[in-house]
PDB file of C-alpha atoms and ligand atoms in Angstrom:
ATOM      1  CA  UNK A 535     -11.328 -14.405 -14.360  1.00  0.00           C
ATOM      2  CA  UNK A 536      -7.237 -14.437 -13.859  1.00  0.00           C
ATOM      3  CA  UNK A 537      -6.810 -15.213 -17.518  1.00  0.00           C
ATOM      4  CA  UNK A 538      -9.160 -12.503 -18.298  1.00  0.00           C
ATOM      5  CA  UNK A 539      -7.341  -9.802 -16.358  1.00  0.00           C
ATOM      6  CA  UNK A 540      -4.052 -10.621 -17.637  1.00  0.00           C
ATOM      7  CA  UNK A 541      -5.109 -10.398 -20.932  1.00  0.00           C
ATOM      8  CA  UNK A 542      -6.772  -7.167 -20.388  1.00  0.00           C
ATOM      9  CA  UNK A 543      -3.502  -5.681 -18.675  1.00  0.00           C
ATOM     10  CA  UNK A 544      -1.310  -6.984 -21.661  1.00  0.00           C
ATOM     11  CA  UNK A 545      -3.289  -5.193 -23.777  1.00  0.00           C
ATOM     12  CA  UNK A 546      -3.688  -1.793 -22.107  1.00  0.00           C
ATOM     13  CA  UNK A 547       0.344  -1.552 -21.786  1.00  0.00           C
ATOM     14  CA  UNK A 548       1.159  -3.335 -25.094  1.00  0.00           C
ATOM     15  CA  UNK A 549       3.258  -5.984 -23.487  1.00  0.00           C
ATOM     16  CA  UNK A 550       3.801  -9.507 -25.017  1.00  0.00           C
ATOM     17  CA  UNK A 551       3.761 -11.091 -21.772  1.00  0.00           C
ATOM     18  CA  UNK A 552       3.644 -11.116 -17.876  1.00  0.00           C
ATOM     19  CA  UNK A 553       6.817 -13.162 -16.590  1.00  0.00           C
ATOM     20  CA  UNK A 554       6.737 -12.924 -12.659  1.00  0.00           C
ATOM     21  CA  UNK A 555      10.085 -12.177 -10.890  1.00  0.00           C
ATOM     22  CA  UNK A 556       9.341  -9.606  -8.284  1.00  0.00           C
ATOM     23  CA  UNK A 557       6.249  -8.910  -6.021  1.00  0.00           C
ATOM     24  CA  UNK A 558       6.125  -5.193  -4.767  1.00  0.00           C
ATOM     25  CA  UNK A 559       4.146  -5.011  -1.337  1.00  0.00           C
ATOM     26  CA  UNK A 560       2.615  -2.060   0.018  1.00  0.00           C
ATOM     27  CA  UNK A 561       3.326  -1.935   4.180  1.00  0.00           C
ATOM     28  CA  UNK A 562      -0.024  -0.418   5.899  1.00  0.00           C
ATOM     29  CA  UNK A 563      -3.453  -2.587   5.314  1.00  0.00           C
ATOM     30  CA  UNK A 564      -1.315  -5.105   3.387  1.00  0.00           C
ATOM     31  CA  UNK A 565       1.714  -6.659   5.403  1.00  0.00           C
ATOM     32  CA  UNK A 566       0.049  -5.087   8.789  1.00  0.00           C
ATOM     33  CA  UNK A 567      -3.211  -4.928  10.149  1.00  0.00           C
ATOM     34  CA  UNK A 568      -2.370  -1.081  10.977  1.00  0.00           C
ATOM     35  CA  UNK A 569      -4.819   1.076   9.053  1.00  0.00           C
ATOM     36  CA  UNK A 570      -7.629   0.656  11.708  1.00  0.00           C
ATOM     37  CA  UNK A 571      -4.960   2.561  13.854  1.00  0.00           C
ATOM     38  CA  UNK A 572      -3.894   4.757  11.354  1.00  0.00           C
ATOM     39  CA  UNK A 573      -7.663   6.227  10.815  1.00  0.00           C
ATOM     40  CA  UNK A 574      -8.390   6.206  14.362  1.00  0.00           C
ATOM     41  CA  UNK A 575      -5.171   8.326  15.175  1.00  0.00           C
ATOM     42  CA  UNK A 576      -6.301  10.909  11.926  1.00  0.00           C
ATOM     43  CA  UNK A 577     -10.069  11.155  13.181  1.00  0.00           C
ATOM     44  CA  UNK A 578      -8.806  12.127  16.979  1.00  0.00           C
ATOM     45  CA  UNK A 579      -6.069  14.286  15.963  1.00  0.00           C
ATOM     46  CA  UNK A 580      -7.847  16.178  13.336  1.00  0.00           C
ATOM     47  CA  UNK A 581     -10.792  16.695  16.014  1.00  0.00           C
ATOM     48  CA  UNK A 582      -8.380  17.986  18.203  1.00  0.00           C
ATOM     49  CA  UNK A 583      -8.006  20.896  15.715  1.00  0.00           C
ATOM     50  CA  UNK A 584     -11.664  21.404  14.967  1.00  0.00           C
ATOM     51  CA  UNK A 585     -11.097  19.581  11.897  1.00  0.00           C
ATOM     52  CA  UNK A 586     -13.899  16.747  10.690  1.00  0.00           C
ATOM     53  CA  UNK A 587     -12.283  13.587   9.084  1.00  0.00           C
ATOM     54  CA  UNK A 588     -14.147  10.536   9.828  1.00  0.00           C
ATOM     55  CA  UNK A 589     -11.954   7.192  10.364  1.00  0.00           C
ATOM     56  CA  UNK A 590     -13.249   5.897   6.994  1.00  0.00           C
ATOM     57  CA  UNK A 591     -12.094   9.104   5.084  1.00  0.00           C
ATOM     58  CA  UNK A 592      -8.991   8.329   5.975  1.00  0.00           C
ATOM     59  CA  UNK A 593      -8.863   5.200   4.277  1.00  0.00           C
ATOM     60  CA  UNK A 594      -9.471   7.178   1.242  1.00  0.00           C
ATOM     61  CA  UNK A 595      -6.681   9.172   1.655  1.00  0.00           C
ATOM     62  CA  UNK A 596      -4.167   6.576   2.463  1.00  0.00           C
ATOM     63  CA  UNK A 597      -0.832   6.882   1.057  1.00  0.00           C
ATOM     64  CA  UNK A 598      -0.746  10.679   0.576  1.00  0.00           C
ATOM     65  CA  UNK A 599       1.681  12.843   2.778  1.00  0.00           C
ATOM     66  CA  UNK A 600       0.327  13.884   6.189  1.00  0.00           C
ATOM     67  CA  UNK A 601       0.546  17.921   4.844  1.00  0.00           C
ATOM     68  CA  UNK A 602      -1.568  16.926   1.652  1.00  0.00           C
ATOM     69  CA  UNK A 603      -4.092  15.438   3.718  1.00  0.00           C
ATOM     70  CA  UNK A 604      -4.592  17.910   6.379  1.00  0.00           C
ATOM     71  CA  UNK A 605      -4.557  20.542   3.557  1.00  0.00           C
ATOM     72  CA  UNK A 606      -7.732  18.815   1.681  1.00  0.00           C
ATOM     73  CA  UNK A 607      -9.617  18.711   5.075  1.00  0.00           C
ATOM     74  CA  UNK A 608      -8.737  22.245   5.971  1.00  0.00           C
ATOM     75  CA  UNK A 609      -9.538  23.685   2.621  1.00  0.00           C
ATOM     76  CA  UNK A 610     -12.572  22.072   2.225  1.00  0.00           C
ATOM     77  CA  UNK A 611     -14.032  22.864   5.784  1.00  0.00           C
ATOM     78  CA  UNK A 612     -12.273  26.449   6.055  1.00  0.00           C
ATOM     79  CA  UNK A 613     -11.573  27.604   2.537  1.00  0.00           C
ATOM     80  CA  UNK A 614      -7.900  27.303   3.160  1.00  0.00           C
ATOM     81  CA  UNK A 615      -4.873  25.387   3.627  1.00  0.00           C
ATOM     82  CA  UNK A 616      -3.389  25.019   7.011  1.00  0.00           C
ATOM     83  CA  UNK A 617      -0.362  26.827   8.224  1.00  0.00           C
ATOM     84  CA  UNK A 618       3.146  25.163   8.449  1.00  0.00           C
ATOM     85  CA  UNK A 619       2.873  25.453  12.089  1.00  0.00           C
ATOM     86  CA  UNK A 620      -0.515  23.844  12.289  1.00  0.00           C
ATOM     87  CA  UNK A 621       0.245  21.030   9.967  1.00  0.00           C
ATOM     88  CA  UNK A 622       3.288  20.193  12.056  1.00  0.00           C
ATOM     89  CA  UNK A 623       1.410  20.348  15.226  1.00  0.00           C
ATOM     90  CA  UNK A 624      -1.653  18.098  13.990  1.00  0.00           C
ATOM     91  CA  UNK A 625       1.116  15.485  12.396  1.00  0.00           C
ATOM     92  CA  UNK A 626       2.843  15.131  15.754  1.00  0.00           C
ATOM     93  CA  UNK A 627      -0.744  14.526  17.515  1.00  0.00           C
ATOM     94  CA  UNK A 628      -1.553  11.955  15.283  1.00  0.00           C
ATOM     95  CA  UNK A 629       1.951  10.522  15.314  1.00  0.00           C
ATOM     96  CA  UNK A 630       1.628  10.512  19.330  1.00  0.00           C
ATOM     97  CA  UNK A 631      -1.723   8.954  19.106  1.00  0.00           C
ATOM     98  CA  UNK A 632      -0.937   6.389  16.491  1.00  0.00           C
ATOM     99  CA  UNK A 633       2.456   5.470  18.718  1.00  0.00           C
ATOM    100  CA  UNK A 634       0.029   4.914  21.919  1.00  0.00           C
ATOM    101  CA  UNK A 635      -2.045   2.332  20.219  1.00  0.00           C
ATOM    102  CA  UNK A 636      -1.336  -1.436  20.520  1.00  0.00           C
ATOM    103  CA  UNK A 637       0.955  -2.095  17.908  1.00  0.00           C
ATOM    104  CA  UNK A 638      -0.630  -3.864  14.581  1.00  0.00           C
ATOM    105  CA  UNK A 639      -0.375  -7.325  14.390  1.00  0.00           C
ATOM    106  CA  UNK A 640       0.875  -9.271  10.940  1.00  0.00           C
ATOM    107  CA  UNK A 641      -1.846  -9.143   7.985  1.00  0.00           C
ATOM    108  CA  UNK A 642      -3.347 -12.895   8.137  1.00  0.00           C
ATOM    109  CA  UNK A 643      -2.211 -14.654   4.930  1.00  0.00           C
ATOM    110  CA  UNK A 644       0.803 -12.058   4.588  1.00  0.00           C
ATOM    111  CA  UNK A 645       3.509 -14.187   6.059  1.00  0.00           C
ATOM    112  CA  UNK A 646       2.080 -17.529   4.344  1.00  0.00           C
ATOM    113  CA  UNK A 647       2.274 -15.401   0.595  1.00  0.00           C
ATOM    114  CA  UNK A 648       5.702 -14.326   1.252  1.00  0.00           C
ATOM    115  CA  UNK A 649       6.876 -17.691   2.023  1.00  0.00           C
ATOM    116  CA  UNK A 650       5.461 -19.333  -1.295  1.00  0.00           C
ATOM    117  CA  UNK A 651       6.793 -16.128  -2.981  1.00  0.00           C
ATOM    118  CA  UNK A 652      10.399 -16.679  -1.531  1.00  0.00           C
ATOM    119  CA  UNK A 653      10.119 -20.606  -2.165  1.00  0.00           C
ATOM    120  CA  UNK A 654       9.619 -19.559  -5.902  1.00  0.00           C
ATOM    121  CA  UNK A 655      12.552 -17.650  -5.712  1.00  0.00           C
ATOM    122  CA  UNK A 656      10.965 -14.349  -6.592  1.00  0.00           C
ATOM    123  CA  UNK A 657      11.887 -11.112  -5.338  1.00  0.00           C
ATOM    124  CA  UNK A 658       9.408  -9.457  -2.624  1.00  0.00           C
ATOM    125  CA  UNK A 659      10.059  -5.720  -2.413  1.00  0.00           C
ATOM    126  CA  UNK A 660       8.633  -3.291   0.185  1.00  0.00           C
ATOM    127  CA  UNK A 661       7.010  -0.158  -1.198  1.00  0.00           C
ATOM    128  CA  UNK A 662       5.681   2.248   1.444  1.00  0.00           C
ATOM    129  CA  UNK A 663       5.092   5.724   1.861  1.00  0.00           C
ATOM    130  CA  UNK A 664       6.016   5.495   5.652  1.00  0.00           C
ATOM    131  CA  UNK A 665       9.022   6.835   6.967  1.00  0.00           C
ATOM    132  CA  UNK A 666       8.983   5.371  10.410  1.00  0.00           C
ATOM    133  CA  UNK A 667      12.678   4.882  11.496  1.00  0.00           C
ATOM    134  CA  UNK A 668      11.857   1.533  13.172  1.00  0.00           C
ATOM    135  CA  UNK A 669      10.450   0.067   9.830  1.00  0.00           C
ATOM    136  CA  UNK A 670      13.078  -2.198   9.266  1.00  0.00           C
ATOM    137  CA  UNK A 671      13.250  -3.947  12.734  1.00  0.00           C
ATOM    138  CA  UNK A 672       9.522  -4.171  12.563  1.00  0.00           C
ATOM    139  CA  UNK A 673       9.713  -5.625   9.262  1.00  0.00           C
ATOM    140  CA  UNK A 674      12.467  -7.986  10.151  1.00  0.00           C
ATOM    141  CA  UNK A 675      10.982  -9.103  13.571  1.00  0.00           C
ATOM    142  CA  UNK A 676       7.382  -9.697  11.874  1.00  0.00           C
ATOM    143  CA  UNK A 677       8.861 -11.173   8.577  1.00  0.00           C
ATOM    144  CA  UNK A 678      12.361 -12.570   9.643  1.00  0.00           C
ATOM    145  CA  UNK A 679      14.595 -12.857   6.318  1.00  0.00           C
ATOM    146  CA  UNK A 680      12.309 -11.853   3.630  1.00  0.00           C
ATOM    147  CA  UNK A 681      12.944  -8.236   2.455  1.00  0.00           C
ATOM    148  CA  UNK A 682      16.511  -7.464   1.867  1.00  0.00           C
ATOM    149  CA  UNK A 683      17.647  -3.703   2.853  1.00  0.00           C
ATOM    150  CA  UNK A 684      18.291  -3.131  -0.813  1.00  0.00           C
ATOM    151  CA  UNK A 685      14.797  -3.980  -1.700  1.00  0.00           C
ATOM    152  CA  UNK A 686      12.913  -1.544   0.053  1.00  0.00           C
ATOM    153  CA  UNK A 687      11.354   1.734  -0.909  1.00  0.00           C
ATOM    154  CA  UNK A 688      10.250   3.931   1.797  1.00  0.00           C
ATOM    155  CA  UNK A 689       9.402   7.861   2.079  1.00  0.00           C
ATOM    156  CA  UNK A 690      13.220   8.558   2.219  1.00  0.00           C
ATOM    157  CA  UNK A 691      13.603   7.319  -1.429  1.00  0.00           C
ATOM    158  CA  UNK A 692      11.195   9.159  -3.379  1.00  0.00           C
ATOM    159  CA  UNK A 693      10.686  13.025  -4.103  1.00  0.00           C
ATOM    160  CA  UNK A 694       6.951  12.105  -5.186  1.00  0.00           C
ATOM    161  CA  UNK A 695       4.944   9.585  -2.942  1.00  0.00           C
ATOM    162  CA  UNK A 696       2.135   7.756  -4.147  1.00  0.00           C
ATOM    163  CA  UNK A 697      -0.243   8.074  -5.900  1.00  0.00           C
ATOM    164  CA  UNK A 698       2.783   9.181  -8.029  1.00  0.00           C
ATOM    165  CA  UNK A 699       4.186   6.332  -9.888  1.00  0.00           C
ATOM    166  CA  UNK A 700       7.880   7.221  -8.645  1.00  0.00           C
ATOM    167  CA  UNK A 701       7.643   4.794  -5.523  1.00  0.00           C
ATOM    168  CA  UNK A 702       6.950   1.940  -7.708  1.00  0.00           C
ATOM    169  CA  UNK A 703       9.223   2.702 -10.242  1.00  0.00           C
ATOM    170  CA  UNK A 704      11.902   2.956  -7.787  1.00  0.00           C
ATOM    171  CA  UNK A 705      10.803  -0.527  -6.595  1.00  0.00           C
ATOM    172  CA  UNK A 706      11.104  -1.845  -9.939  1.00  0.00           C
ATOM    173  CA  UNK A 707      14.521  -0.434 -10.494  1.00  0.00           C
ATOM    174  CA  UNK A 708      15.608  -1.958  -7.024  1.00  0.00           C
ATOM    175  CA  UNK A 709      14.369  -5.482  -7.837  1.00  0.00           C
ATOM    176  CA  UNK A 710      16.344  -4.989 -11.386  1.00  0.00           C
ATOM    177  CA  UNK A 711      13.186  -5.846 -13.253  1.00  0.00           C
ATOM    178  CA  UNK A 712      10.725  -4.341 -15.560  1.00  0.00           C
ATOM    179  CA  UNK A 713       7.115  -3.561 -15.174  1.00  0.00           C
ATOM    180  CA  UNK A 714       5.740  -6.894 -16.652  1.00  0.00           C
ATOM    181  CA  UNK A 715       8.171  -8.698 -14.791  1.00  0.00           C
ATOM    182  CA  UNK A 716       6.683  -7.470 -11.544  1.00  0.00           C
ATOM    183  CA  UNK A 717       3.132  -7.201  -9.544  1.00  0.00           C
ATOM    184  CA  UNK A 718       2.115  -4.688  -7.027  1.00  0.00           C
ATOM    185  CA  UNK A 719       0.001  -5.800  -3.914  1.00  0.00           C
ATOM    186  CA  UNK A 720      -2.101  -2.597  -2.394  1.00  0.00           C
ATOM    187  CA  UNK A 721      -5.045  -1.565  -0.369  1.00  0.00           C
ATOM    188  CA  UNK A 722      -5.410   1.987  -1.051  1.00  0.00           C
ATOM    189  CA  UNK A 723      -6.975   3.714  -4.069  1.00  0.00           C
ATOM    190  CA  UNK A 724      -4.135   6.072  -4.127  1.00  0.00           C
ATOM    191  CA  UNK A 725      -1.528   3.092  -3.894  1.00  0.00           C
ATOM    192  CA  UNK A 726      -3.332   1.378  -6.679  1.00  0.00           C
ATOM    193  CA  UNK A 727      -3.184   4.603  -8.856  1.00  0.00           C
ATOM    194  CA  UNK A 728       0.478   4.770  -8.521  1.00  0.00           C
ATOM    195  CA  UNK A 729       0.755   0.983  -9.424  1.00  0.00           C
ATOM    196  CA  UNK A 730      -1.192   1.276 -12.661  1.00  0.00           C
ATOM    197  CA  UNK A 731       0.449   4.744 -13.270  1.00  0.00           C
ATOM    198  CA  UNK A 732       3.792   2.555 -13.182  1.00  0.00           C
ATOM    199  CA  UNK A 733       2.711   0.274 -15.688  1.00  0.00           C
ATOM    200  CA  UNK A 734       2.479  -2.674 -13.494  1.00  0.00           C
ATOM    201  CA  UNK A 735      -0.093  -5.341 -12.892  1.00  0.00           C
ATOM    202  CA  UNK A 736      -1.855  -4.250  -9.632  1.00  0.00           C
ATOM    203  CA  UNK A 737      -3.798  -6.658  -7.065  1.00  0.00           C
ATOM    204  CA  UNK A 738      -5.739  -4.756  -4.698  1.00  0.00           C
ATOM    205  CA  UNK A 739      -6.691  -6.298  -1.356  1.00  0.00           C
ATOM    206  CA  UNK A 740      -9.408  -4.678   0.060  1.00  0.00           C
ATOM    207  CA  UNK A 741      -8.838  -4.959   3.856  1.00  0.00           C
ATOM    208  CA  UNK A 742     -10.652  -1.753   4.734  1.00  0.00           C
ATOM    209  CA  UNK A 743     -14.064  -0.614   5.047  1.00  0.00           C
ATOM    210  CA  UNK A 744     -13.956   0.999   1.321  1.00  0.00           C
ATOM    211  CA  UNK A 745     -16.410  -0.400  -1.736  1.00  0.00           C
ATOM    212  CA  UNK A 746     -14.622  -2.376  -3.878  1.00  0.00           C
ATOM    213  CA  UNK A 747     -15.428  -0.063  -6.743  1.00  0.00           C
ATOM    214  CA  UNK A 748     -13.125   2.456  -5.368  1.00  0.00           C
ATOM    215  CA  UNK A 749     -10.159   0.166  -6.062  1.00  0.00           C
ATOM    216  CA  UNK A 750     -11.392  -0.940  -9.548  1.00  0.00           C
ATOM    217  CA  UNK A 751     -12.075   2.612 -10.442  1.00  0.00           C
ATOM    218  CA  UNK A 752      -8.201   3.050  -9.791  1.00  0.00           C
ATOM    219  CA  UNK A 753      -7.641   0.435 -12.385  1.00  0.00           C
ATOM    220  CA  UNK A 754      -6.563  -2.749 -10.214  1.00  0.00           C
ATOM    221  CA  UNK A 755      -6.272  -5.679 -12.365  1.00  0.00           C
ATOM    222  CA  UNK A 756      -7.658  -7.942  -9.668  1.00  0.00           C
ATOM    223  CA  UNK A 757      -9.329  -7.747  -6.492  1.00  0.00           C
ATOM    224  CA  UNK A 758      -9.085  -9.841  -3.257  1.00  0.00           C
ATOM    225  CA  UNK A 759     -11.041  -9.043   0.226  1.00  0.00           C
ATOM    226  CA  UNK A 760      -8.089 -10.167   2.138  1.00  0.00           C
ATOM    227  CA  UNK A 761      -4.508 -11.536   2.036  1.00  0.00           C
ATOM    228  CA  UNK A 762      -5.495 -14.890   2.870  1.00  0.00           C
ATOM    229  CA  UNK A 763      -8.234 -14.918  -0.172  1.00  0.00           C
ATOM    230  CA  UNK A 764      -5.167 -13.779  -2.208  1.00  0.00           C
ATOM    231  CA  UNK A 765      -2.610 -16.386  -0.496  1.00  0.00           C
ATOM    232  CA  UNK A 766      -5.474 -19.197  -1.197  1.00  0.00           C
ATOM    233  CA  UNK A 767      -5.650 -18.067  -4.921  1.00  0.00           C
ATOM    234  CA  UNK A 768      -2.070 -17.663  -5.187  1.00  0.00           C
ATOM    235  CA  UNK A 769      -1.000 -20.987  -7.017  1.00  0.00           C
ATOM    236  CA  UNK A 770      -3.876 -20.847  -9.575  1.00  0.00           C
ATOM    237  CA  UNK A 771      -2.777 -17.090 -10.605  1.00  0.00           C
ATOM    238  CA  UNK A 772       1.321 -17.618 -10.415  1.00  0.00           C
ATOM    239  CA  UNK A 773       0.550 -20.402 -12.761  1.00  0.00           C
ATOM    240  CA  UNK A 774      -0.325 -18.187 -15.403  1.00  0.00           C
ATOM    241  CA  UNK A 775       2.636 -15.526 -15.117  1.00  0.00           C
ATOM    242  CA  UNK A 776       5.628 -17.984 -14.560  1.00  0.00           C
TER     243      UNK A 776
HETATM  244 CA1  LIG B 373      -1.497   0.843   2.409  1.00  0.00          CA
END
């Protein structure tokens, strides 16, 4: 199964080989079990402004900017986009609700996988659309000594967020590697699209309520149902791309 996925990737992108040097990790829904909180906060904030978005739909839009998400829902329901003021108010409400929820735990399996990656001498890189100021503190607390400051791509480093490939292309640059020397680990459909568009072998971990097909249709090269599952399969996969 892994061999076939690798062969298909190499053919599609016309690479001779996949030789792993860096692993590009998305954050929410991959390193932290935080998507439940984001989905609940989006649903509730929209409701307060009479917009309807189920928590499940929040998973489909994961990775988009707040403004884009609000405008998509507003256009669908009211046939017009939201005003700047309303976008700001809804996003502020969403952030307040999110911050009031209990802090998300580390995703089970993520820490174990990162330890293996470090031990192999591979470079872990964080690639997130998040612009939380407390991000680095939180990462260092939960994953001590894993992500170096120069090896993080956040909302502040890019002009175009996911699904644009820019965040992952920036991740490659920060790691000093080519597309066929890295893999992307993503849980969101738009994140998978971004990884694939950057020409990188993209591993989807379906940690949310969406159907596997949603991630596969975006071009995921491999799919696991949890980070634990990926961690358990790591050795078998890694030996093929060393
Ligand atoms: Ca994510």
